[in-house]
XYZ file of C-alpha atoms in Angstrom:
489
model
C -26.763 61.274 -57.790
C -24.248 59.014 -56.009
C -25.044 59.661 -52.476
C -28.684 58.448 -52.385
C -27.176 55.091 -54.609
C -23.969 54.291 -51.677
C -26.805 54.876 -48.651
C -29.213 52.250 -50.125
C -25.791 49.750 -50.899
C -25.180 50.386 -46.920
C -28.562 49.534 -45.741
C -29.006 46.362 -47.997
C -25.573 45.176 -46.679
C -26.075 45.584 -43.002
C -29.492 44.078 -43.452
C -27.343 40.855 -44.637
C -24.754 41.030 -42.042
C -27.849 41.431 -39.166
C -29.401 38.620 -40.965
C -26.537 36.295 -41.180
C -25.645 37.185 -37.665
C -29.257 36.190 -36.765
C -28.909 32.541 -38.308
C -25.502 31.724 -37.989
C -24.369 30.885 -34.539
C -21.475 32.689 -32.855
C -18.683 30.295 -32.120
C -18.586 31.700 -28.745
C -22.233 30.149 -28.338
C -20.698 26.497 -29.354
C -18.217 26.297 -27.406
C -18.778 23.302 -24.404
C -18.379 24.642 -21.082
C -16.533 22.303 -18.474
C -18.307 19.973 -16.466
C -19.440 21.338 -12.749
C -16.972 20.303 -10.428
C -17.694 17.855 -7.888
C -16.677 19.335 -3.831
C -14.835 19.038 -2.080
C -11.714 20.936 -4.082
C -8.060 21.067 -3.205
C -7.071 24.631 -2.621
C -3.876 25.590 -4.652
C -0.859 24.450 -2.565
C -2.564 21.408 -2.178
C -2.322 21.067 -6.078
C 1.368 22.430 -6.407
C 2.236 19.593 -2.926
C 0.308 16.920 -5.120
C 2.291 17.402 -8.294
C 5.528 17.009 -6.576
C 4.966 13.534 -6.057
C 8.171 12.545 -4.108
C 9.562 15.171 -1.037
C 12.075 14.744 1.101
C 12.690 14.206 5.382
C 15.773 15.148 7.518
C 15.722 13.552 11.156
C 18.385 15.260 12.638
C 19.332 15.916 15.785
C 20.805 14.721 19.424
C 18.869 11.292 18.720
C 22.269 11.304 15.819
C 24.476 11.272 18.482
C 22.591 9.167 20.939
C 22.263 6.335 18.627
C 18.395 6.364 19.469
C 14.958 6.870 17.812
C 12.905 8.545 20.838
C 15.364 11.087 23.441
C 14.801 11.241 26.892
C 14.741 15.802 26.984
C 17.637 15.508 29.333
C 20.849 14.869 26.883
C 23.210 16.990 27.539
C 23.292 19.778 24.321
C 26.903 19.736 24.007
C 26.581 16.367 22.378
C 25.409 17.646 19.145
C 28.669 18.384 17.345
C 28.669 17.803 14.098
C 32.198 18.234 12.150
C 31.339 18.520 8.689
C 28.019 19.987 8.528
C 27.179 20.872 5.000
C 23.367 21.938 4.253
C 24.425 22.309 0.695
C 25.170 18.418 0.240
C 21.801 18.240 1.669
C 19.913 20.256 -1.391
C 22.236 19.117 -3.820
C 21.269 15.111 -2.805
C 17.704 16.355 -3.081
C 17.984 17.816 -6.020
C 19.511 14.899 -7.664
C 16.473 12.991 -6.744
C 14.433 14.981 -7.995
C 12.704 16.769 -4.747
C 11.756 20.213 -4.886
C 10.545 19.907 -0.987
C 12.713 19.318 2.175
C 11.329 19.145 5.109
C 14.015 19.103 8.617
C 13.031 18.588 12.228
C 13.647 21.857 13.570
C 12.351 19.968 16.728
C 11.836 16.225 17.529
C 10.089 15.135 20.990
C 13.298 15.352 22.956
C 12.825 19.179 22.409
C 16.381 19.988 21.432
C 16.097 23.071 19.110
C 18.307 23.153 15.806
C 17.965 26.705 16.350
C 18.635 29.464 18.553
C 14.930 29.410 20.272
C 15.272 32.362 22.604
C 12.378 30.610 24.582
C 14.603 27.239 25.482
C 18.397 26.820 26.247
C 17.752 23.485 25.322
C 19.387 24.403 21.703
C 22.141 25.333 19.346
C 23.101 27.730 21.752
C 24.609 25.045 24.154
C 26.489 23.067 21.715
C 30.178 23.154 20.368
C 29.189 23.383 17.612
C 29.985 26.779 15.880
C 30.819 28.005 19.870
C 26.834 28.142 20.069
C 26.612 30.489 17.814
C 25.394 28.085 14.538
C 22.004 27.515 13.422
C 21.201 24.901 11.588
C 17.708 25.918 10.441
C 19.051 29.068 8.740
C 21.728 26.956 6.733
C 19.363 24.454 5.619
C 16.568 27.327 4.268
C 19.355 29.948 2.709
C 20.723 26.045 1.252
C 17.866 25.371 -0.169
C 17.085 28.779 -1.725
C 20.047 29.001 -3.199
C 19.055 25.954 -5.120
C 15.328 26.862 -6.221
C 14.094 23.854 -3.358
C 11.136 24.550 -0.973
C 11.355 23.769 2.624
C 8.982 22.609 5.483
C 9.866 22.485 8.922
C 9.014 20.038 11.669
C 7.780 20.996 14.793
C 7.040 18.116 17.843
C 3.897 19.043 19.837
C 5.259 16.636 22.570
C 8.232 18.199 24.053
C 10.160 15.793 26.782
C 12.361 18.495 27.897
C 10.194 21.426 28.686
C 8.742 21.244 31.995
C 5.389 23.069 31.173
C 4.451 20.278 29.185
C 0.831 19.039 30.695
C -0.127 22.367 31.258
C -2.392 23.417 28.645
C -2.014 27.214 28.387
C 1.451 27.245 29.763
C 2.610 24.945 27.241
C 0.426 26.236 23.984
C 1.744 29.442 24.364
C 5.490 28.004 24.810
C 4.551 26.001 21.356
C 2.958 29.383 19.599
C 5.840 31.106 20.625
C 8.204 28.713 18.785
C 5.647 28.154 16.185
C 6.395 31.956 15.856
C 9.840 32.494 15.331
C 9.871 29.881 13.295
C 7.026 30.794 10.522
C 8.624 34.379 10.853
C 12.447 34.461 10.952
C 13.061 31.668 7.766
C 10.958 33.016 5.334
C 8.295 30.606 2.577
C 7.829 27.712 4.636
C 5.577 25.416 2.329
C 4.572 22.479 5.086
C 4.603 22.628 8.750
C 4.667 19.146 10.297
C 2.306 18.627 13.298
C 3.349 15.125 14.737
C 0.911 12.829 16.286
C 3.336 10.691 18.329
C 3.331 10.674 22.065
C 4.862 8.185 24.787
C 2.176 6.303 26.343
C 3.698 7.506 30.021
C 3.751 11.430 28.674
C 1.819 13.452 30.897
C -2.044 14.338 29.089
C -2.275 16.889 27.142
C -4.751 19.241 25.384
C -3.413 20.554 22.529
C -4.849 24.128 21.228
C -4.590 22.658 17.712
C -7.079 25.442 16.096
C -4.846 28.119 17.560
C -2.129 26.402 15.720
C -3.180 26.193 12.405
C -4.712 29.973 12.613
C -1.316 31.206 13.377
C 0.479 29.409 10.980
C -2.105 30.362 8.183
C -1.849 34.009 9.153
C 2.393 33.850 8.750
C 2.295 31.957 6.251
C -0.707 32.099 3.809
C 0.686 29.626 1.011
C 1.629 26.601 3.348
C -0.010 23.366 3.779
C -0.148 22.094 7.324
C 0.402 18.307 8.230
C -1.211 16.364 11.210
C -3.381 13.142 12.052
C -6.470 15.654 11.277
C -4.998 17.641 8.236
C -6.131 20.503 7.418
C -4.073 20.604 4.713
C -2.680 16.860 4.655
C -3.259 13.906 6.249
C -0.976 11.300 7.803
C -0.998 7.931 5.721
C -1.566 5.916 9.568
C 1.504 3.934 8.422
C 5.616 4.481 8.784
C 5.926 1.769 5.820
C 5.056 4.517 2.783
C 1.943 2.417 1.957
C -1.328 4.240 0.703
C -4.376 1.641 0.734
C -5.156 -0.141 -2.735
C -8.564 2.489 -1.587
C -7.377 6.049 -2.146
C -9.656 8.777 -1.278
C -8.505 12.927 -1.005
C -11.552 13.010 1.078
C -12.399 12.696 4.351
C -14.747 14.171 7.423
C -12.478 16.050 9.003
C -14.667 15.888 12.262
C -13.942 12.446 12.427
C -10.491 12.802 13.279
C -8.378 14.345 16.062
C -4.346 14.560 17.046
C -3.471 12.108 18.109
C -5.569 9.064 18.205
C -7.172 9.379 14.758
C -8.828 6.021 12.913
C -5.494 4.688 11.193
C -7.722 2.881 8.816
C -9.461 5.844 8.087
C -6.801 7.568 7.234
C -5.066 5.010 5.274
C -8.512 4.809 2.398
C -10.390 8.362 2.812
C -13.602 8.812 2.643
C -15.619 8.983 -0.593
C -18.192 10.886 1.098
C -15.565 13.020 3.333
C -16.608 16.682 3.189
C -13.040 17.774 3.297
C -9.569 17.743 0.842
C -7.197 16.175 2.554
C -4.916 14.328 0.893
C -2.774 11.627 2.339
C 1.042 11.467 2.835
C 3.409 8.785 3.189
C 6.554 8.875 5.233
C 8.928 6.267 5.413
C 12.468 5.786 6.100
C 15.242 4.971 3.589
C 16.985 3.296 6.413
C 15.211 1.311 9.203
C 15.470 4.143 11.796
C 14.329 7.887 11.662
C 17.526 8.850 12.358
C 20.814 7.897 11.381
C 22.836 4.781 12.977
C 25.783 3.588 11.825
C 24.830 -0.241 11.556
C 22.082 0.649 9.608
C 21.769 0.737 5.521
C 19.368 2.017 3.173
C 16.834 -0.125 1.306
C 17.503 -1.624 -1.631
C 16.449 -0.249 -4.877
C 13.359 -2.674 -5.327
C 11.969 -1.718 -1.981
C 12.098 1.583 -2.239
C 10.362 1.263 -6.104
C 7.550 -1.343 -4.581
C 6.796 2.001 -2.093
C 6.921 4.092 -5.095
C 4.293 2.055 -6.350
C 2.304 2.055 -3.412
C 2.334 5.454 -2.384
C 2.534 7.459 -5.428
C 1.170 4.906 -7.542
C -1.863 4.936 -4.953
C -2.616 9.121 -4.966
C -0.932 10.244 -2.274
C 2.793 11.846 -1.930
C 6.087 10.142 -0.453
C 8.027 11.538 2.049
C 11.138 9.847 1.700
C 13.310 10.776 5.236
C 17.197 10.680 4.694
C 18.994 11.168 7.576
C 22.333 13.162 8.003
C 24.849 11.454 9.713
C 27.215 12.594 12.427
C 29.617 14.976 10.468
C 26.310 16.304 9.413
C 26.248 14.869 5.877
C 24.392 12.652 4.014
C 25.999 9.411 3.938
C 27.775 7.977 0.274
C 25.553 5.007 0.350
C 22.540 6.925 0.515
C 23.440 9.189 -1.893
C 23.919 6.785 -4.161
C 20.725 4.387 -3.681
C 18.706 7.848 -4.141
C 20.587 8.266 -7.510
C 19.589 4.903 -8.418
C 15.828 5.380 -7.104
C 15.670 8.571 -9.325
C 16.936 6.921 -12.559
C 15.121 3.684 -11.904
C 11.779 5.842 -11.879
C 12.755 8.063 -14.927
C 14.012 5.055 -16.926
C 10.083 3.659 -16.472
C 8.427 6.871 -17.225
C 10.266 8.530 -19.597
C 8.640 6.663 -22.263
C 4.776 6.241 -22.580
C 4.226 4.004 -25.415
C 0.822 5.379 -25.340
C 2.176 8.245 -27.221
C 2.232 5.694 -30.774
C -1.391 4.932 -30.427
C -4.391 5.905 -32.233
C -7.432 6.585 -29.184
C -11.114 6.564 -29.239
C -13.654 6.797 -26.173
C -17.471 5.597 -25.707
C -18.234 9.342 -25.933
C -17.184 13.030 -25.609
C -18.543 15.966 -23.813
C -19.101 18.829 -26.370
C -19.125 16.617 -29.237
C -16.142 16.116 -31.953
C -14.850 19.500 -30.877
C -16.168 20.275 -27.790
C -12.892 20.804 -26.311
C -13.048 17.104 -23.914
C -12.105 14.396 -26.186
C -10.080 11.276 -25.257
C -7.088 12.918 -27.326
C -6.174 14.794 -24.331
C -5.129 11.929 -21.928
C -2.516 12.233 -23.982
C -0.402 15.273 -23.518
C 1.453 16.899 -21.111
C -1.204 18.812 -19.002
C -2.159 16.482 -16.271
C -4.430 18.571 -14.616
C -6.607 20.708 -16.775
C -7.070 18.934 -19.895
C -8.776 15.930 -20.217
C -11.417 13.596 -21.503
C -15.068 13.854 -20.443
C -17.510 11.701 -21.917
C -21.246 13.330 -22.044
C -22.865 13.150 -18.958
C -26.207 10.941 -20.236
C -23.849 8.249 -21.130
C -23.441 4.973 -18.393
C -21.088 3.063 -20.129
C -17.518 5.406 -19.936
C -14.078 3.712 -21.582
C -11.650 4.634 -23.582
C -9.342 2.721 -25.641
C -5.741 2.390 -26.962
C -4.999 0.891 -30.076
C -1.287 0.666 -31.764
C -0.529 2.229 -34.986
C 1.976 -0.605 -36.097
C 4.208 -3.522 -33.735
C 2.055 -4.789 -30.985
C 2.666 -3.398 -26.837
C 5.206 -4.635 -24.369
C 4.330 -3.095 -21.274
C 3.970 -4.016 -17.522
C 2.991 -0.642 -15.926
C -0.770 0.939 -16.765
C -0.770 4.836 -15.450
C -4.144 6.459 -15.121
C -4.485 10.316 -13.757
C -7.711 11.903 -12.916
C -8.286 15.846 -13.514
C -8.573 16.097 -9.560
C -8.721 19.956 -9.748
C -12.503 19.384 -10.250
C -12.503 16.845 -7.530
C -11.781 13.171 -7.539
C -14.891 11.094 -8.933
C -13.775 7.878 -10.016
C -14.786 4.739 -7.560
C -13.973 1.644 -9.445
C -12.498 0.793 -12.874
C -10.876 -2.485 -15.305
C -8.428 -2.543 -17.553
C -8.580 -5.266 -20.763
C -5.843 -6.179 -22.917
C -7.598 -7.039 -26.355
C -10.768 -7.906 -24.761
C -9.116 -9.926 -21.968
C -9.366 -8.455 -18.128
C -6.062 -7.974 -16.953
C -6.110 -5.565 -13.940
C -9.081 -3.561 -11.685
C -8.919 -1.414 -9.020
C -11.598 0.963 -6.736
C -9.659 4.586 -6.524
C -7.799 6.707 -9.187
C -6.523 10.612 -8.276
C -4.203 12.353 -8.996
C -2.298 9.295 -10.081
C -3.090 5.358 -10.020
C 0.257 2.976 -11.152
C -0.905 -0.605 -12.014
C 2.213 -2.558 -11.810
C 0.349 -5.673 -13.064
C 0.393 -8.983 -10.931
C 0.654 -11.260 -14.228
C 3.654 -9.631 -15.061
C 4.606 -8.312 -18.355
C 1.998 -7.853 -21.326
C 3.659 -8.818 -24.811
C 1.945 -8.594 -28.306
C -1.062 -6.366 -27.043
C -2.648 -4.710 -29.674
C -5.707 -2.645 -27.799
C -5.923 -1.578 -24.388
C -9.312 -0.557 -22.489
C -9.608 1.159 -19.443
C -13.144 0.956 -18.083
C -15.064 3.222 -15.721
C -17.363 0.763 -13.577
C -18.241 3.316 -11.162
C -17.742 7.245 -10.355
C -19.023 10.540 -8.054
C -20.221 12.455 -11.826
C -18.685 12.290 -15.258
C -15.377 10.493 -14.708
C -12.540 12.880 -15.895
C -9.443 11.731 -17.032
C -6.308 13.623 -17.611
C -3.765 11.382 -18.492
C -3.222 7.668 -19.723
C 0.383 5.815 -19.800
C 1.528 2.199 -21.068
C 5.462 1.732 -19.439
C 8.076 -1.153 -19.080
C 9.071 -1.629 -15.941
C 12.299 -3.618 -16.648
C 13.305 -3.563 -12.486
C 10.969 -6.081 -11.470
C 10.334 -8.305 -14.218
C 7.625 -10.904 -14.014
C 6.961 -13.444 -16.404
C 5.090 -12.695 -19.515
C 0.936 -13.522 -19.630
């Protein structure tokens, strides 16, 4: 008599469980899906590149020994003898700073070779040093493997030593063929640098650029290739490490050529540009390229105001230190890096964001949709972030301390840019009272602000005035700058 009595208990239990499975949504069903991105997107090593923030440039060469920026093609090889080379002092001066990307000139436009180029005795192979037997490409990449650092290699398209230069297909196939052995013989190579520079006298020149960049994405799948017209990156169209105060990722790459692109262009982007191409800004820490010996790096506040304006401005700073003539970097430099690097942790390392309670005008999803202004505030600055919902106009969010009022003089603002940079124009209040504004965010905007140093602030409100979508943002930071103090407001 049981059996009948434990079938009918089954069949009046799963009736319950269909039924309550019929009213009750799953939690799979409430969960908020991201918002759709908005195109173009950066690819992945354009991410990994932007995250680095600050990389690293060694101009070396005969120029070293010349005492000159620009070679002629005809020095004589067996000038380059350096005594003390050491590409170890190199990676451990970059690593100090805090680069995980070096980039060396493998080739600069006098078209001496720091490597045995079996398609120029213009090279290595002529100099003292090492009896011609030395490369200095291979010590700089097994140097900086050794230490966990990435490299990039330089390559000049104008060449002032090779005498097919001016021939088109004589001369593309000279540059493939170095292009070649290069991308082949030194293993990763994370950034190729395409240089737009010419003489004005230099014979014309058409440049098989599409060839170029089809080679080197077919060695080396990963890489991200700089030039005047990207694809990867784009020049800043400044040697001073300035972004514009106008920071767009994007721009129509059809619009630009090497050389002889639209500097302007190129220094703001293009908020309707069809393409990611993010901008990069090289600079010197000396005055020169290339190392002199009456020359000295730039003191500690120039080389922060750069900061500022490069990486403060979305883009990445190429910071070029030049190795001297033993072939090392010099004390002084070493030591004004070491001071750069703690300067920009000391302002950083705390975010006194971190003590404040946070609200925002509203939140995709909900209360726990997965996008509220919470986020901004920990350590993923990419992929989590707040989103307010998308039938909302008016987007802020707002900072408000927990106990002693703000000192601050630094306002950080990041942008989830892995679902493409949206954000045109924005303001920042300090308990109701305008205090900064700016057009462009990115990957990373740095307000160092102009009225100097914010004391007793109890709320802070950043403001989206204008934006491509649902502005996203992935990170908010208050920080003392105590390098450049101003006066208080």
């Amino acid at each position: 008599m049981a059996k009948p009595y434990n079938s009918l208990s089954c069949l009046v239990v799963s009736f319950f469980i269909t039924l309550l499975q019929l009213i009750t949504p799953s939690q799979q069903e409430n969960i908020t899906p991201p918002p759709l991105p908005i195109l173009p997107l950066p690819n992945y090593a354009q991410l990994k590149w932007q995250q680095r923030e600050l990389i690293m440039f060694h101009h070396f060469g005969v120029n070293t020994f010349t005492d000159s920026e620009w070679g002629t093609g005809h020095e004589n090889p067996a000038i380059f003898n350096p005594t003390r080379l050491d590409a170890n002092q190199w990676i451990d001066t970059a690593v100090q700073a805090g680069v995980t990307l070096v980039i060396l000139t493998a080739k600069h436009h006098d078209g001496f070779c720091l490597w045995p180029s079996k398609y120029t005795d213009h090279s290595v192979i002529r100099s003292p040093w090492k009896n011609g037997q030395g490369d200095v490409v291979r010590e700089f990449v097994n140097a900086a493997k050794a230490r966990g650092v990435d490299v990039g290699l330089y390559l000049s398209p104008w060449d002032l030593h090779d005498r097919t230069y001016g021939l088109n297909k004589e001369y593309n196939e000279h540059y493939l063929a170095q292009l070649q052995e290069l991308l082949n013989k030194y293993g990763d190579v994370k950034e190729i640098w395409f240089d737009g520079a010419k003489g004005s006298n230099a014979p014309n020149m058409t440049y098989y650029f599409d060839d170029w960049c089809a080679m080197v994405k077919e060695l080396q799948s990963a890489i991200n290739i700089f030039s005047d017209a990207g694809p990867g990156i784009r020049w800043v169209g400044n040697e001073n490490g300035f972004s514009g105060s106008t920071s767009w990722s994007t721009i129509n790459r059809s619009l630009l050529s090497i050389p002889n692109s639209n500097v302007d262009y190129l220094n703001t982007g293009d908020p309707q540009g069809t393409d990611w191409v993010p901008p990069e800004c090289d600079v010197s820490i000396r005055t020169g390229w290339f190392w002199h010996k009456s020359q000295a790096p730039k003191n500690l506040s120039d080389l922060l105001e750069i900061y500022y304006k490069s990486v403060g401005r979305n883009c990445v700073l190429l910071l070029n230190v030049p190795p001297n003539t033993q072939g090392l970097i010099s004390d002084s430099d070493v030591q004004r890096l070491k001071d750069f690097r703690s300067a920009i942790d000391t302002i950083f390392s705390t975010n006194l964001a971190n003590n404040c309670s946070i609200k925002a005008s509203s939140q995709r999803g909900g209360k726990n949709g997965g996008f509220g202004p919470e986020y901004v505030l920990d350590n993923d600055h990419l992929w989590t972030y707040w989103a307010p919902r998308d039938d909302k106009d008016d987007h802020w969010i707002e900072l408000k301390t927990k106990s002693k009022p703000l000192r601050f003089n630094v306002v950080r603002i990041q942008e989830a840019i892995g679902l493409g940079q949206r954000i045109k124009m924005h303001e920042i209040y300090v308990d109701g009272k305008k205090i900064a504004n700016g057009t462009t965010i990115g990957y990373k905007k740095l307000h160092r602000l102009e009225k100097g140093t914010v004391s007793n602030a109890y709320s802070v409100r950043i403001k989206i005035i204008g934006s491509r979508g649902p502005p996203l943002i992935s990170s908010v930071g208050l920080h003392f700058d105590s390098f450049g103090i101003q006066k208080g407001r």
